[in-house]
Amino acid sequence: MNPGPDRTVRAGASAPARPLARRVRGLSDRAVVWLFVTPTILVLLAINIFPLLWTIWLSFTNYRANRPNAEVEWVGLRNYERILNKEDIWEYLQATAHFLSWTMILQVIIGFGLALLINRQFRGHSFWTTVILLPMMLSPAVVGVFWTYLFQPQTGIFSYIVNVFVDVGPLDMIGSVDLAPWAIVMVDTWMWAPYVMLICLAGLRSIPDYVYEAAEVDGASAWRRFWSITVPMVLPFLMLAVLFRAIENFKMFDMVVELTSGGPGSTTELASINLKREAFEKWRTGYSSAFAVILFVTVFGAANVYVKAMNAVKRR
Amino acid sequence: MKAETGAAATPATGGKAVAHSVAESSPGLRWLAGLVVVVYALVTMIPLVWILLTGFKTPQDSISYPPKVVFEPSLEGYVNLFTNRSRQTPEYMASLPPPETWYDKLVRSRNMVITGPSRFKDRYVNSVIIGFGSTFLAVFLGTLTAYAFSRFRVPLQDDLLFFILSTRMMPPIAVAIPIFLMFRELGLSDTHLGMILLYTAVNMSLSVWLLKGFMDEIPREYEEAAMVDGYTRLQAFFKVVLPQATTGIAATAIFCLIFAWNEYAFALLLTSGNAQTAPPFIPIIIGEGGLDWPAVAAGTTLFLLPVLIFTVMLRSHLLRGITFGAVRK
């Protein structure tokens, strides 16, 4: 860093534009803050907050986007009433809950397990870690597409491999009412268990060696060390991973749409998929806006409660 | 307590290893751990390898039973991906002049002729334009905002940062309803500009949060020293801070690019012809009698390849990127 000569060169070169340059250069810190923050806030206001407010407004109307010229009526809370009284909604929320809870359970077990194993620092562990991480960076929609191919009951490789081990006949993972909810759990876990693993690994590496050494001197067993050192120290990281994954999976749309498109019947019709149907196939804009608001409030509320719990764990 | 009974056995094995950390476990255990991890990695790679292989199969081979691991490679999938074809009568085929190129020949061996290029190339180019455009904007704005948040006390700083993050919590479909209406009013439906602006907004949270983390790590002393030497705040930012933040900016850019590249819901709902990106297009590559799997696999391979390469390049920053900078190793 040698600003001396550089500055003289600049001052000489920008002679004609000097008044403007001086004004720009002389900006106070306060002005810099405004200049730097405002554009971002404007973009977010225009493309995130304004639409959100619009959604809230629409949720009180009977507007239909495919009939832009029809008269818009204010219907009050009728859309919300309809949603909460509709039995199908609970089915979609149940499908979402099934998907959410099983993906979280499996991803925590597999992710944490893999992180413990990788933390043994065997030879080549960083190469294999990278290999394991590949699925999570892929496009979920495209992942959904190619898993439909792997899941073909007669010709797909998945059914074939399973049949090598257990003779169950052709497995119709996508077409069967019993298997489809598990198909989406499986593909999501395939994609995202590495995510939990990576964050857990960071947690494991944050534990200083001397903690274990002290415990060992005190005669704590390996089992004891695991439960009273490893688990509590990794827990905040694990909870963070679950927070991010749970928010994403609550919104889950792309992978499942391409894999099962909500079927068979509505066994895998998650909340977002139903929302898309109502909004862009049935064009019930007002109704689906109300549903969108309910979903958003749910995520937002749940995330807030969860973050409080997470901070309590961290402080302990 | 189970822990108590286990304690008796430990001193025998652990007594001598006091100086060792848990990570440095016995060679046997380490070997076993490695084995399990390698097996897991190989099993999870099967789907990707299988798709890569399917791209080089003929349509018949792609739906054979049992699935063919060894097959004669063919470029039919890739040719089908990039062309539109139509089936012709044998008489018409016989009346044609001899094929000029290898792909003409391949298509004609199936009693078809190429009628023109498919839309895949356009969709791929759209993905590139929209991906790079939105990444540039998001990283440009994000760098400025992150610097302001990192160095100054911005009024309502924590609220603003949380607000920026919370924009990521909304289900895309929920936002898509008003965006759809807004774009229709403004004439932005199915345009590159509309999608670039939309993806920029979605990526802002990632970009601001990640870059704030990177900026926080650059010592303030550098720019303060520069300002003592007569630099103004802006000069210090451009000449001292930015060069220091290059790695962070590059990593953030790649994350934004991957997100925009992978995005599906908005692309599906807000684009149809002109500005459609590859993800909504790949599933609708239709061959005769259903999906043309080798062509789908070829499209998938070409689409996923850049992301795989970027992931390997990014591996040391991956953790930060996926946690919005919350975990930094």
JSON list of N, CA, C and O in Angstrom, two decimals, chain A residues 256-284:
[
{"chain": "A", "resi": 256, "resn": "VAL", "atom": "N", "xyz": [-39.87, -31.96, -5.75]},
{"chain": "A", "resi": 256, "resn": "VAL", "atom": "CA", "xyz": [-41.03, -32.85, -5.64]},
{"chain": "A", "resi": 256, "resn": "VAL", "atom": "C", "xyz": [-41.96, -32.69, -6.85]},
{"chain": "A", "resi": 256, "resn": "VAL", "atom": "O", "xyz": [-42.51, -33.67, -7.35]},
{"chain": "A", "resi": 257, "resn": "VAL", "atom": "N", "xyz": [-42.10, -31.47, -7.34]},
{"chain": "A", "resi": 257, "resn": "VAL", "atom": "CA", "xyz": [-42.94, -31.28, -8.53]},
{"chain": "A", "resi": 257, "resn": "VAL", "atom": "C", "xyz": [-42.41, -32.12, -9.69]},
{"chain": "A", "resi": 257, "resn": "VAL", "atom": "O", "xyz": [-43.16, -32.81, -10.38]},
{"chain": "A", "resi": 258, "resn": "GLU", "atom": "N", "xyz": [-41.11, -32.08, -9.88]},
{"chain": "A", "resi": 258, "resn": "GLU", "atom": "CA", "xyz": [-40.55, -32.82, -11.00]},
{"chain": "A", "resi": 258, "resn": "GLU", "atom": "C", "xyz": [-40.57, -34.33, -10.75]},
{"chain": "A", "resi": 258, "resn": "GLU", "atom": "O", "xyz": [-40.68, -35.11, -11.67]},
{"chain": "A", "resi": 259, "resn": "LEU", "atom": "N", "xyz": [-40.46, -34.73, -9.49]},
{"chain": "A", "resi": 259, "resn": "LEU", "atom": "CA", "xyz": [-40.39, -36.16, -9.20]},
{"chain": "A", "resi": 259, "resn": "LEU", "atom": "C", "xyz": [-41.77, -36.80, -9.23]},
{"chain": "A", "resi": 259, "resn": "LEU", "atom": "O", "xyz": [-42.00, -37.78, -9.95]},
{"chain": "A", "resi": 260, "resn": "THR", "atom": "N", "xyz": [-42.71, -36.26, -8.48]},
{"chain": "A", "resi": 260, "resn": "THR", "atom": "CA", "xyz": [-44.02, -36.92, -8.37]},
{"chain": "A", "resi": 260, "resn": "THR", "atom": "C", "xyz": [-45.16, -36.01, -8.81]},
{"chain": "A", "resi": 260, "resn": "THR", "atom": "O", "xyz": [-46.29, -36.45, -8.91]},
{"chain": "A", "resi": 261, "resn": "SER", "atom": "N", "xyz": [-44.89, -34.74, -8.99]},
{"chain": "A", "resi": 261, "resn": "SER", "atom": "CA", "xyz": [-45.89, -33.68, -9.21]},
{"chain": "A", "resi": 261, "resn": "SER", "atom": "C", "xyz": [-47.08, -33.83, -8.25]},
{"chain": "A", "resi": 261, "resn": "SER", "atom": "O", "xyz": [-48.23, -33.63, -8.63]},
{"chain": "A", "resi": 262, "resn": "GLY", "atom": "N", "xyz": [-46.79, -34.20, -7.03]},
{"chain": "A", "resi": 262, "resn": "GLY", "atom": "CA", "xyz": [-47.83, -34.24, -6.00]},
{"chain": "A", "resi": 262, "resn": "GLY", "atom": "C", "xyz": [-48.56, -35.57, -5.91]},
{"chain": "A", "resi": 262, "resn": "GLY", "atom": "O", "xyz": [-49.28, -35.80, -4.96]},
{"chain": "A", "resi": 263, "resn": "GLY", "atom": "N", "xyz": [-48.35, -36.43, -6.88]},
{"chain": "A", "resi": 263, "resn": "GLY", "atom": "CA", "xyz": [-49.10, -37.66, -6.94]},
{"chain": "A", "resi": 263, "resn": "GLY", "atom": "C", "xyz": [-48.43, -38.81, -6.22]},
{"chain": "A", "resi": 263, "resn": "GLY", "atom": "O", "xyz": [-47.39, -38.60, -5.60]},
{"chain": "A", "resi": 264, "resn": "PRO", "atom": "N", "xyz": [-48.96, -40.02, -6.30]},
{"chain": "A", "resi": 264, "resn": "PRO", "atom": "CA", "xyz": [-50.27, -40.34, -6.89]},
{"chain": "A", "resi": 264, "resn": "PRO", "atom": "C", "xyz": [-51.40, -39.83, -6.00]},
{"chain": "A", "resi": 264, "resn": "PRO", "atom": "O", "xyz": [-51.24, -39.81, -4.79]},
{"chain": "A", "resi": 265, "resn": "GLY", "atom": "N", "xyz": [-52.50, -39.43, -6.64]},
{"chain": "A", "resi": 265, "resn": "GLY", "atom": "CA", "xyz": [-53.56, -38.76, -5.88]},
{"chain": "A", "resi": 265, "resn": "GLY", "atom": "C", "xyz": [-52.99, -37.45, -5.36]},
{"chain": "A", "resi": 265, "resn": "GLY", "atom": "O", "xyz": [-52.46, -36.66, -6.12]},
{"chain": "A", "resi": 266, "resn": "SER", "atom": "N", "xyz": [-53.05, -37.28, -4.05]},
{"chain": "A", "resi": 266, "resn": "SER", "atom": "CA", "xyz": [-52.38, -36.10, -3.50]},
{"chain": "A", "resi": 266, "resn": "SER", "atom": "C", "xyz": [-51.46, -36.51, -2.36]},
{"chain": "A", "resi": 266, "resn": "SER", "atom": "O", "xyz": [-51.25, -35.78, -1.42]},
{"chain": "A", "resi": 267, "resn": "THR", "atom": "N", "xyz": [-50.88, -37.74, -2.47]},
{"chain": "A", "resi": 267, "resn": "THR", "atom": "CA", "xyz": [-50.07, -38.26, -1.38]},
{"chain": "A", "resi": 267, "resn": "THR", "atom": "C", "xyz": [-48.80, -37.45, -1.15]},
{"chain": "A", "resi": 267, "resn": "THR", "atom": "O", "xyz": [-48.28, -37.42, -0.05]},
{"chain": "A", "resi": 268, "resn": "THR", "atom": "N", "xyz": [-48.27, -36.84, -2.21]},
{"chain": "A", "resi": 268, "resn": "THR", "atom": "CA", "xyz": [-47.06, -36.04, -2.01]},
{"chain": "A", "resi": 268, "resn": "THR", "atom": "C", "xyz": [-47.32, -34.59, -2.36]},
{"chain": "A", "resi": 268, "resn": "THR", "atom": "O", "xyz": [-46.41, -33.85, -2.71]},
{"chain": "A", "resi": 269, "resn": "GLU", "atom": "N", "xyz": [-48.59, -34.19, -2.29]},
{"chain": "A", "resi": 269, "resn": "GLU", "atom": "CA", "xyz": [-48.91, -32.80, -2.60]},
{"chain": "A", "resi": 269, "resn": "GLU", "atom": "C", "xyz": [-48.57, -31.92, -1.40]},
{"chain": "A", "resi": 269, "resn": "GLU", "atom": "O", "xyz": [-49.37, -31.73, -0.49]},
{"chain": "A", "resi": 270, "resn": "LEU", "atom": "N", "xyz": [-47.36, -31.40, -1.39]},
{"chain": "A", "resi": 270, "resn": "LEU", "atom": "CA", "xyz": [-46.91, -30.56, -0.30]},
{"chain": "A", "resi": 270, "resn": "LEU", "atom": "C", "xyz": [-47.59, -29.19, -0.41]},
{"chain": "A", "resi": 270, "resn": "LEU", "atom": "O", "xyz": [-48.18, -28.86, -1.44]},
{"chain": "A", "resi": 271, "resn": "ALA", "atom": "N", "xyz": [-47.51, -28.42, 0.68]},
{"chain": "A", "resi": 271, "resn": "ALA", "atom": "CA", "xyz": [-48.20, -27.14, 0.74]},
{"chain": "A", "resi": 271, "resn": "ALA", "atom": "C", "xyz": [-47.88, -26.26, -0.48]},
{"chain": "A", "resi": 271, "resn": "ALA", "atom": "O", "xyz": [-48.79, -25.70, -1.11]},
{"chain": "A", "resi": 272, "resn": "SER", "atom": "N", "xyz": [-46.60, -26.15, -0.82]},
{"chain": "A", "resi": 272, "resn": "SER", "atom": "CA", "xyz": [-46.21, -25.28, -1.94]},
{"chain": "A", "resi": 272, "resn": "SER", "atom": "C", "xyz": [-46.79, -25.75, -3.26]},
{"chain": "A", "resi": 272, "resn": "SER", "atom": "O", "xyz": [-47.12, -24.95, -4.13]},
{"chain": "A", "resi": 273, "resn": "ILE", "atom": "N", "xyz": [-46.87, -27.07, -3.41]},
{"chain": "A", "resi": 273, "resn": "ILE", "atom": "CA", "xyz": [-47.39, -27.61, -4.66]},
{"chain": "A", "resi": 273, "resn": "ILE", "atom": "C", "xyz": [-48.87, -27.31, -4.78]},
{"chain": "A", "resi": 273, "resn": "ILE", "atom": "O", "xyz": [-49.36, -26.90, -5.85]},
{"chain": "A", "resi": 274, "resn": "ASN", "atom": "N", "xyz": [-49.60, -27.46, -3.68]},
{"chain": "A", "resi": 274, "resn": "ASN", "atom": "CA", "xyz": [-51.01, -27.12, -3.68]},
{"chain": "A", "resi": 274, "resn": "ASN", "atom": "C", "xyz": [-51.20, -25.63, -3.94]},
{"chain": "A", "resi": 274, "resn": "ASN", "atom": "O", "xyz": [-52.09, -25.23, -4.71]},
{"chain": "A", "resi": 275, "resn": "LEU", "atom": "N", "xyz": [-50.34, -24.83, -3.36]},
{"chain": "A", "resi": 275, "resn": "LEU", "atom": "CA", "xyz": [-50.40, -23.38, -3.57]},
{"chain": "A", "resi": 275, "resn": "LEU", "atom": "C", "xyz": [-50.27, -23.05, -5.05]},
{"chain": "A", "resi": 275, "resn": "LEU", "atom": "O", "xyz": [-51.00, -22.23, -5.59]},
{"chain": "A", "resi": 276, "resn": "LYS", "atom": "N", "xyz": [-49.32, -23.73, -5.70]},
{"chain": "A", "resi": 276, "resn": "LYS", "atom": "CA", "xyz": [-49.11, -23.48, -7.13]},
{"chain": "A", "resi": 276, "resn": "LYS", "atom": "C", "xyz": [-50.35, -23.87, -7.93]},
{"chain": "A", "resi": 276, "resn": "LYS", "atom": "O", "xyz": [-50.76, -23.17, -8.85]},
{"chain": "A", "resi": 277, "resn": "ARG", "atom": "N", "xyz": [-50.95, -25.00, -7.57]},
{"chain": "A", "resi": 277, "resn": "ARG", "atom": "CA", "xyz": [-52.16, -25.44, -8.27]},
{"chain": "A", "resi": 277, "resn": "ARG", "atom": "C", "xyz": [-53.28, -24.42, -8.13]},
{"chain": "A", "resi": 277, "resn": "ARG", "atom": "O", "xyz": [-53.95, -24.08, -9.11]},
{"chain": "A", "resi": 278, "resn": "GLU", "atom": "N", "xyz": [-53.50, -23.96, -6.91]},
{"chain": "A", "resi": 278, "resn": "GLU", "atom": "CA", "xyz": [-54.58, -23.00, -6.67]},
{"chain": "A", "resi": 278, "resn": "GLU", "atom": "C", "xyz": [-54.31, -21.68, -7.38]},
{"chain": "A", "resi": 278, "resn": "GLU", "atom": "O", "xyz": [-55.21, -21.07, -7.94]},
{"chain": "A", "resi": 279, "resn": "ALA", "atom": "N", "xyz": [-53.04, -21.25, -7.35]},
{"chain": "A", "resi": 279, "resn": "ALA", "atom": "CA", "xyz": [-52.72, -19.92, -7.87]},
{"chain": "A", "resi": 279, "resn": "ALA", "atom": "C", "xyz": [-52.56, -19.89, -9.37]},
{"chain": "A", "resi": 279, "resn": "ALA", "atom": "O", "xyz": [-52.99, -18.94, -10.03]},
{"chain": "A", "resi": 280, "resn": "PHE", "atom": "N", "xyz": [-51.95, -20.93, -9.95]},
{"chain": "A", "resi": 280, "resn": "PHE", "atom": "CA", "xyz": [-51.59, -20.84, -11.36]},
{"chain": "A", "resi": 280, "resn": "PHE", "atom": "C", "xyz": [-52.28, -21.88, -12.23]},
{"chain": "A", "resi": 280, "resn": "PHE", "atom": "O", "xyz": [-52.04, -21.92, -13.43]},
{"chain": "A", "resi": 281, "resn": "GLU", "atom": "N", "xyz": [-53.10, -22.73, -11.66]},
{"chain": "A", "resi": 281, "resn": "GLU", "atom": "CA", "xyz": [-53.88, -23.64, -12.51]},
{"chain": "A", "resi": 281, "resn": "GLU", "atom": "C", "xyz": [-55.36, -23.33, -12.35]},
{"chain": "A", "resi": 281, "resn": "GLU", "atom": "O", "xyz": [-56.09, -23.26, -13.33]},
{"chain": "A", "resi": 282, "resn": "LYS", "atom": "N", "xyz": [-55.79, -23.14, -11.08]},
{"chain": "A", "resi": 282, "resn": "LYS", "atom": "CA", "xyz": [-57.20, -22.77, -10.88]},
{"chain": "A", "resi": 282, "resn": "LYS", "atom": "C", "xyz": [-57.38, -21.26, -10.86]},
{"chain": "A", "resi": 282, "resn": "LYS", "atom": "O", "xyz": [-58.51, -20.78, -10.86]},
{"chain": "A", "resi": 283, "resn": "TRP", "atom": "N", "xyz": [-56.27, -20.53, -10.80]},
{"chain": "A", "resi": 283, "resn": "TRP", "atom": "CA", "xyz": [-56.28, -19.06, -10.83]},
{"chain": "A", "resi": 283, "resn": "TRP", "atom": "C", "xyz": [-57.13, -18.45, -9.73]},
{"chain": "A", "resi": 283, "resn": "TRP", "atom": "O", "xyz": [-57.73, -17.40, -9.91]},
{"chain": "A", "resi": 284, "resn": "ARG", "atom": "N", "xyz": [-57.19, -19.11, -8.57]},
{"chain": "A", "resi": 284, "resn": "ARG", "atom": "CA", "xyz": [-57.90, -18.50, -7.43]},
{"chain": "A", "resi": 284, "resn": "ARG", "atom": "C", "xyz": [-56.90, -17.64, -6.67]},
{"chain": "A", "resi": 284, "resn": "ARG", "atom": "O", "xyz": [-56.39, -18.02, -5.63]}
]
